[in-house]
Coordinates of C-alpha atoms and ligand atoms in Angstrom, one line a residue:
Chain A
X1 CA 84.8 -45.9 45.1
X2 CA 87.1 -42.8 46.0
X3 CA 91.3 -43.5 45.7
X4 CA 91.1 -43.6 49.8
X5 CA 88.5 -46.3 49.6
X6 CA 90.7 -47.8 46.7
X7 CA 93.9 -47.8 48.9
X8 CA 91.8 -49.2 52.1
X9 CA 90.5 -52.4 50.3
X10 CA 93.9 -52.7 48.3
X11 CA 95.8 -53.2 51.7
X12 CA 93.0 -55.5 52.9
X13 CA 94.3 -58.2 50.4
X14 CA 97.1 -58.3 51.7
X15 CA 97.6 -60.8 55.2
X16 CA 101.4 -60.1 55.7
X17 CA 101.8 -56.1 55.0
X18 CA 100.8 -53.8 57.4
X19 CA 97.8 -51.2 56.5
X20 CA 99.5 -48.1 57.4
X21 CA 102.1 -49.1 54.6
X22 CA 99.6 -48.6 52.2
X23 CA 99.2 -44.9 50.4
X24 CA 98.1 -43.7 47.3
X25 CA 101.7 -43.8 46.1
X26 CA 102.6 -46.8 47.7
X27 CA 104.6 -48.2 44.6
X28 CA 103.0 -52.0 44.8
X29 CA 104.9 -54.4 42.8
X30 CA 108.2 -53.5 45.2
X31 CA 105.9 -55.4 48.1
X32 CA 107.4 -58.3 49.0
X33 CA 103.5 -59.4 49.3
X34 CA 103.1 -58.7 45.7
X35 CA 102.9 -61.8 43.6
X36 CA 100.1 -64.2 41.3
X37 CA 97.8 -64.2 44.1
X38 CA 97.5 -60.8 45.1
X39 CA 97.9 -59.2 41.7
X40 CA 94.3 -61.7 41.0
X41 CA 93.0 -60.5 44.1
X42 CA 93.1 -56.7 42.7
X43 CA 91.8 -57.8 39.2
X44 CA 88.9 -59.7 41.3
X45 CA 88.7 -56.8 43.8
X46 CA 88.4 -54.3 40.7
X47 CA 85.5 -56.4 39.3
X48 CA 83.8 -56.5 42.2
X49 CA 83.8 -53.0 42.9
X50 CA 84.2 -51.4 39.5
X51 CA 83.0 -53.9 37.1
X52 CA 86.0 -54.0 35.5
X53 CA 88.3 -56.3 34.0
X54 CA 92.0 -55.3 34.4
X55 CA 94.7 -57.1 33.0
X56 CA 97.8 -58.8 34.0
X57 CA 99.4 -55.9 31.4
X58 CA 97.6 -52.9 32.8
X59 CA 98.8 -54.4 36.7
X60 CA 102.2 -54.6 34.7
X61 CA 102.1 -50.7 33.3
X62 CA 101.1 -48.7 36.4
X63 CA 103.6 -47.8 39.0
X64 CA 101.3 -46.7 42.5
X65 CA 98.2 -47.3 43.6
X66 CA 97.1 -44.6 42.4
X67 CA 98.0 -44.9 38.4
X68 CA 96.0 -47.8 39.0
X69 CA 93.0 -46.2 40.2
X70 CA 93.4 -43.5 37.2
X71 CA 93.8 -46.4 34.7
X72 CA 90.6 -48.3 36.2
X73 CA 89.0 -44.9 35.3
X74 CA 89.8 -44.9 32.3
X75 CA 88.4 -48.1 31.1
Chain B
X1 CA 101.7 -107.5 8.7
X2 CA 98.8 -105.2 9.7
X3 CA 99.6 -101.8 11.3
X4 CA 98.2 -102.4 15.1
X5 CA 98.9 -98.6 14.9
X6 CA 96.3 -97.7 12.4
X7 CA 92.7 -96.4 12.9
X8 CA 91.7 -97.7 9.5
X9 CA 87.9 -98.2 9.1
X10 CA 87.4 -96.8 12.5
X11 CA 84.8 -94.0 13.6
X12 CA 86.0 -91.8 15.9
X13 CA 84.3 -88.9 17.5
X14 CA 86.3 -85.5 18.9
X15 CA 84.4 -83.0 20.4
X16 CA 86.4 -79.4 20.3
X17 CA 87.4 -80.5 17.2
X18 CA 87.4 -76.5 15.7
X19 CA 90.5 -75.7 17.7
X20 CA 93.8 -76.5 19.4
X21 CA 94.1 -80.1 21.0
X22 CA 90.8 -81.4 19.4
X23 CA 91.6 -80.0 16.2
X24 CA 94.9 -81.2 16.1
X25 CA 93.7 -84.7 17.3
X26 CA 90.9 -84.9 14.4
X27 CA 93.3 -84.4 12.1
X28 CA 96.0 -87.1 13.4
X29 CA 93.3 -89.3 13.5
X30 CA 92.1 -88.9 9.7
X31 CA 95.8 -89.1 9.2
X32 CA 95.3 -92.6 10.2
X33 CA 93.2 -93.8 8.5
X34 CA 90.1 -92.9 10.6
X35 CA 86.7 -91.3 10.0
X36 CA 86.4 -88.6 12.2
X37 CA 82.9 -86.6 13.5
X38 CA 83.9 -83.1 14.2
X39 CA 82.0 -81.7 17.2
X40 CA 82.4 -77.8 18.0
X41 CA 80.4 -74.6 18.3
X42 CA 82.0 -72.5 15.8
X43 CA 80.9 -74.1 12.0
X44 CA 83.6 -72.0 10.3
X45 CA 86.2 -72.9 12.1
X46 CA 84.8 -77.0 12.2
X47 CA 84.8 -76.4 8.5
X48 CA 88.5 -75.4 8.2
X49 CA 89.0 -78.3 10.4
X50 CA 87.2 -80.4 8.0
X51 CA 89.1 -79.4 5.0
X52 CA 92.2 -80.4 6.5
X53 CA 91.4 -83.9 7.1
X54 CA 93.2 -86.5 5.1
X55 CA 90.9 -89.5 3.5
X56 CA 86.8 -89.1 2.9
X57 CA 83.6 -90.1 4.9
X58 CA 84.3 -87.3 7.8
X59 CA 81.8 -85.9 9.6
X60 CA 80.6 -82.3 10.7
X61 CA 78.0 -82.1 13.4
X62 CA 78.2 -78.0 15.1
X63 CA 76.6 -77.4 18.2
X64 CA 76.8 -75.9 21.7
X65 CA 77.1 -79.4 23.9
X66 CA 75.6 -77.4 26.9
X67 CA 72.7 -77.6 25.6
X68 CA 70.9 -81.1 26.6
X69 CA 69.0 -80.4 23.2
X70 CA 71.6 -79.9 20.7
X71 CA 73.4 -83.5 22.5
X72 CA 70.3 -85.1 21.8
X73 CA 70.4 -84.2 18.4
X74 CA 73.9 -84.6 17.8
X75 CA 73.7 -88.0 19.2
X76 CA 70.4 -89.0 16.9
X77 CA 73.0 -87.9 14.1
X78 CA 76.1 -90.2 15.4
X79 CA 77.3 -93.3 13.7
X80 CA 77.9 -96.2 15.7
X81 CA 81.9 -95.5 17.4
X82 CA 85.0 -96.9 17.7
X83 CA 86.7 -94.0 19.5
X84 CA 85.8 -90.9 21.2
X85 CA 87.9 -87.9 22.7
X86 CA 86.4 -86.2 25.0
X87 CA 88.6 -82.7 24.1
X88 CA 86.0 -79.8 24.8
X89 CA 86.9 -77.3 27.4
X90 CA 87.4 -74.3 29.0
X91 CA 90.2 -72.3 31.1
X92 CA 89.5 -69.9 34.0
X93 CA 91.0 -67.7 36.4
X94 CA 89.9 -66.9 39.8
X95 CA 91.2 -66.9 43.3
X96 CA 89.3 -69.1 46.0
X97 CA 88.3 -66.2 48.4
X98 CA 87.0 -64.3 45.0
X99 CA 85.1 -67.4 43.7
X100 CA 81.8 -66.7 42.0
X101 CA 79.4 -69.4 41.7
X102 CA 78.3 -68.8 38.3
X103 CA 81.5 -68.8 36.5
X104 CA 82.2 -71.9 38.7
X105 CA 79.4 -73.9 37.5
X106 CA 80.2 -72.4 33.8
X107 CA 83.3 -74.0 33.6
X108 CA 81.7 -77.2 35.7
X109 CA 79.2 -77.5 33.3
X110 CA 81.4 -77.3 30.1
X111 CA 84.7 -79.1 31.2
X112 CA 82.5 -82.3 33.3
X113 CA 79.2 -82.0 32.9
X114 CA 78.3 -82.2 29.2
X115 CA 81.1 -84.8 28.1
X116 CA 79.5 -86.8 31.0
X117 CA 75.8 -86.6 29.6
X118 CA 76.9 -86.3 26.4
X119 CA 78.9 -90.0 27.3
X120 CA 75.7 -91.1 29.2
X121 CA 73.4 -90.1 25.9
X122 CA 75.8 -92.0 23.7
X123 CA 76.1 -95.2 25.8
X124 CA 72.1 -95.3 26.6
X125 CA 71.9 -95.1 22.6
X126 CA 74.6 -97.8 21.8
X127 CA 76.7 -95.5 19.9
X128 CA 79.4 -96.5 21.4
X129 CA 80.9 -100.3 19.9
X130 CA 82.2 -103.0 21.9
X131 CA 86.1 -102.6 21.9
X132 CA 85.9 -98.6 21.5
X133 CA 88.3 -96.7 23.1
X134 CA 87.4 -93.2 25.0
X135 CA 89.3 -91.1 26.3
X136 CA 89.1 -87.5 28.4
X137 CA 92.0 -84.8 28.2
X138 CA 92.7 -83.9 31.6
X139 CA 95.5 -81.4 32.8
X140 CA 98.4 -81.4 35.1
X141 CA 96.6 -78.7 36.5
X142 CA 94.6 -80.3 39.5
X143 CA 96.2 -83.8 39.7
X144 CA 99.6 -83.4 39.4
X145 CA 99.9 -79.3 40.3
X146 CA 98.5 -76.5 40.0
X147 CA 98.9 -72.3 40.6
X148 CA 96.9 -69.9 42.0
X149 CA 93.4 -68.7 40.5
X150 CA 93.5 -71.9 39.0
X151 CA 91.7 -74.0 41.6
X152 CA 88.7 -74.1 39.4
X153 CA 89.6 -75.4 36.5
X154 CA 92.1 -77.7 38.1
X155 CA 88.7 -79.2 40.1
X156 CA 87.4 -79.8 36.7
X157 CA 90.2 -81.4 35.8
X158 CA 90.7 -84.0 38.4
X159 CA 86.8 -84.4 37.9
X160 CA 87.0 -85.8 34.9
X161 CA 90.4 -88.3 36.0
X162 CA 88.2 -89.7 39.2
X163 CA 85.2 -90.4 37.0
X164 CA 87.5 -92.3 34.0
X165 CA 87.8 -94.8 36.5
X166 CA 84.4 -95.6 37.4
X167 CA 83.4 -95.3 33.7
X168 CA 86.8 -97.6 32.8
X169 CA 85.2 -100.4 35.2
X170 CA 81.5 -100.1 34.1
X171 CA 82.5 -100.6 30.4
X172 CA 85.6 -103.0 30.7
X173 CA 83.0 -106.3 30.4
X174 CA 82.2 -104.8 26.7
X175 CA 86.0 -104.5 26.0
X176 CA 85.7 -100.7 25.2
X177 CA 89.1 -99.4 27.4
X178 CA 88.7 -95.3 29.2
X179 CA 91.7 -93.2 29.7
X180 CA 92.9 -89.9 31.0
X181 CA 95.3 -87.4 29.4
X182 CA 97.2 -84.9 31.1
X183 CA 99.3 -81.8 29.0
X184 CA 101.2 -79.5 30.3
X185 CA 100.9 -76.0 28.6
X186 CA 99.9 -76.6 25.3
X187 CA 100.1 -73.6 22.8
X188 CA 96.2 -73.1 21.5
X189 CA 93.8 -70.3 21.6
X190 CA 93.1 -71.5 25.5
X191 CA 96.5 -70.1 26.1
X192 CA 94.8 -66.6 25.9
X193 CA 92.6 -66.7 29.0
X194 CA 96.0 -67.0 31.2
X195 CA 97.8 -64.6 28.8
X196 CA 95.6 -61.6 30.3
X197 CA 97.1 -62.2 33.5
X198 CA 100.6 -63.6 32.2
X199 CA 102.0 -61.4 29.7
X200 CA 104.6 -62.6 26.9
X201 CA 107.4 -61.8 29.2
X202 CA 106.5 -64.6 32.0
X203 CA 105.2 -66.6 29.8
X204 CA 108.8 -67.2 28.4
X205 CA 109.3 -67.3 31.9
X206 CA 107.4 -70.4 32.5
X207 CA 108.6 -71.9 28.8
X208 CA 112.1 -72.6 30.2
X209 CA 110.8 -73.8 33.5
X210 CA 109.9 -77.1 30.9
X211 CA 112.9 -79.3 30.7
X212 CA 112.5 -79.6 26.8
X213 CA 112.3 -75.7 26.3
X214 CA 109.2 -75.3 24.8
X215 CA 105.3 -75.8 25.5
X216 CA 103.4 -78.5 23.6
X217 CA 102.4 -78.4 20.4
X218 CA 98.8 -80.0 19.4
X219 CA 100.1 -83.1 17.7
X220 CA 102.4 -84.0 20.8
X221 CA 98.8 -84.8 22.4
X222 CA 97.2 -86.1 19.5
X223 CA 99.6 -88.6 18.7
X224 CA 98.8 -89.7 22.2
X225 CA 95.1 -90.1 21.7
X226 CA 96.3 -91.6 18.6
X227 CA 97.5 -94.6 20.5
X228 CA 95.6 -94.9 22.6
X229 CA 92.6 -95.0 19.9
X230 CA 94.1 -97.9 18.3
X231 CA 94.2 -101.4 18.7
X232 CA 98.0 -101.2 19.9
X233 CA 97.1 -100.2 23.5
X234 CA 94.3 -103.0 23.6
X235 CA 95.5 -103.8 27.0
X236 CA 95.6 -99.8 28.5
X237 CA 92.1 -98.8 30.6
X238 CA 92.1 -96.8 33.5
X239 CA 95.3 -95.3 32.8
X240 CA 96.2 -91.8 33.2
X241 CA 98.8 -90.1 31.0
X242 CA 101.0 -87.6 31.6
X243 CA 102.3 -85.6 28.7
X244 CA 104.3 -82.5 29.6
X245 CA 108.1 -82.0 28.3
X246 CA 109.2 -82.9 31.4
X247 CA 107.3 -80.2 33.4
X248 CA 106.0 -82.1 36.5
X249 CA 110.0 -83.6 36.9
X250 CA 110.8 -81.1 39.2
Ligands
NAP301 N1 96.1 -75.7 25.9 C1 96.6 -76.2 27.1 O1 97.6 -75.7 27.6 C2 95.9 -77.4 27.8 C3 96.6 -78.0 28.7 C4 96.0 -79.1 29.4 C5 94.7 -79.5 29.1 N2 94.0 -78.8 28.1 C6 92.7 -79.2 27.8 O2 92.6 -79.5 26.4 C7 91.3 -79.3 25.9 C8 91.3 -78.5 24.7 O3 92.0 -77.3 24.9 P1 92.6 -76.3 23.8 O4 93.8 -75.7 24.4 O5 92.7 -77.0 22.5 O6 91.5 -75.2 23.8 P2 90.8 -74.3 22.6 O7 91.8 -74.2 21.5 O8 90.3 -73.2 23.3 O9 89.6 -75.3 22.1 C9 88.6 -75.6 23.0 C10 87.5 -76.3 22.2 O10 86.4 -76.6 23.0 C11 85.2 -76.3 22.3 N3 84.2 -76.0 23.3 C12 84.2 -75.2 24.3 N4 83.0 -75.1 24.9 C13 82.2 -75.9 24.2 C14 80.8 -76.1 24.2 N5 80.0 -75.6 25.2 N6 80.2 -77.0 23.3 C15 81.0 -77.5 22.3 N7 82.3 -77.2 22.2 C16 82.9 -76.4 23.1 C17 85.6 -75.2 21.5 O11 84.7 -75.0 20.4 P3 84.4 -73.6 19.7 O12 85.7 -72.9 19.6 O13 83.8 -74.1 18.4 O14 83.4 -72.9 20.5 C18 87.0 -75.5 21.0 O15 86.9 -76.4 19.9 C19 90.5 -78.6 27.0 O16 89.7 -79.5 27.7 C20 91.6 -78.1 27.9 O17 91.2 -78.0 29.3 C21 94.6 -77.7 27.4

């Protein structure tokens, strides 16, 4: 999965925030979306499409979409 | 007079005795007065257990009770019952639109399955006296609230209250009483399977969101099942308690 297909499927968890307002440095936790239930949906979505595990802690560390998808690279 | 509060010269049977709740319950128990069979996977850890059991005449019997095999065998092993505490459990985390149908029949299996066949196995093989007292640790979670990505476990959960009153019925003409009980957040090893998610900051969060400032501790449930194991609540069946610090208040 590229950072574009990252950033696509991270807005699709999302029901109340426009797609467009999703970018690579789209900084996520200042959604007003962003919350229990859509931080699991990401560690679920990484799993799925990374096989993965992400923590609560790593959601907590990065900043953009992006630092996430060079963290999930990481691990 | 005699103690109505005392387990003395009672067996009583804990399964996830090598940790948290169950551990803390077995030991309670031997604190009064009973003789307690310690049922857990991990032998070391039932072994510490053991050694910290007041009294003599305890009992260590280590096995995985998903396995219909190793219940068989553990129930071939059993002596006859005065009390069981059904304590044995898993946690999970997953959204609804994420659910996978593995892990949801994982925790299924371990959280209401087994204590049910293992119940069935021990009833079928009268191990289980007139008069005995069982009981099932619930949750809050899934009867009384819940939060998200924990609709699983909180099924599991309410599982095991629906079926305590069938079970409570069924057994009620041999005088052997079923209850439910429900913790809040309880600080054991289980605590770490949320923690991945919750981090130590909002977990402090959710510690002063409990009227008594602080989750439970072990013994707070134990001296529950404590009760309830004794003679004193000889008139309790069917009943489900809630046990949280105040949590479900408001
Ligand atoms: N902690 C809480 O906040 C809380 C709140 C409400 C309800 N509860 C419930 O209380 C119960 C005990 O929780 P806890 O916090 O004490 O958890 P814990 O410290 O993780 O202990 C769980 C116990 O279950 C045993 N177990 C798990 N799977 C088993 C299996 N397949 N066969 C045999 N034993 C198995 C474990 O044995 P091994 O370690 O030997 O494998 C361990 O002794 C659970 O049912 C939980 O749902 C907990």
């Amino acid at each position: 999965m590229t950072l574009d297909e990252f950033v696509t499927a991270f807005a699709e968890e999302f029901d109340e925030t426009p797609a467009e307002q999703f970018k690579a440095d789209t900084v996520y936790k200042e959604l007003d979306e962003w919350g229990s239930l859509t931080a699991l949906s990401i560690v679920a979505l990484t799993m799925e499409n990374f096989g993965k595990k992400i923590t609560g802690a790593d959601l907590r560390a990065c900043n953009t979409i992006e630092d996430l998808f060079n963290l999930i690279q990481t691990k | 007079m005699e103690n109505p509060f005392s387990l003395e010269g009672k067996f009583i049977l804990v399964t996830g005795a090598s940790s948290g709740i169950g551990r803390g319950t077995a030991i309670a128990c031997a604190q009064m007065g009973a003789k307690v069979v310690l049922s857990g996977r991990n032998e070391t850890r039932l072994q510490e257990t053991l050694a910290s059991l007041a009294g003599e005449g305890h009992l260590v019997l280590c096995g995985d009770l998903n396995s219909e095999e190793t219940r068989k065998e553990i129930v071939d092993k059993m002596p006859p019952l005065n009390g069981v505490v059904y304590c044995a459990g898993i946690s999970q985390i997953q959204t609804a639109k994420f659910m996978d149908q593995l892990s949801l029949e994982g925790i299924f299996q371990t959280n209401v399955f087994s204590p049910l066949m293992l119940n069935s196995l021990l009833l079928k093989k009268k191990k289980i006296q007139k008069n005995a007292s069982i009981i099932f640790i619930s949750s809050i979670s899934g009867v009384y609230r819940s939060q998200v990505g924990e609709g699983g476990y909180g099924a599991t959960k309410a599982a095991l209250a629906g079926f305590a009153k069938s079970l409570a019925l069924e057994l009620s003409a041999q005088g052997i009483r079923v209850n439910t009980i429900h913790p809040g957040v309880v600080e054991t090893p289980l605590l770490e399977v949320s923690n991945g998610t919750l981090g130590e900051e909002e977990l402090e969060t959710l510690r002063q969101k409990y009227p008594l400032k602080r989750f439970g501790k072990p013994q707070d449930i134990a001296y529950c099942a404590v009760y309830l194991l004794s003679d004193a609540s000889g008139w309790m069946t069917g009943s489900n308690i809630l046990i949280d610090g105040g949590f479900t208040l408001k």
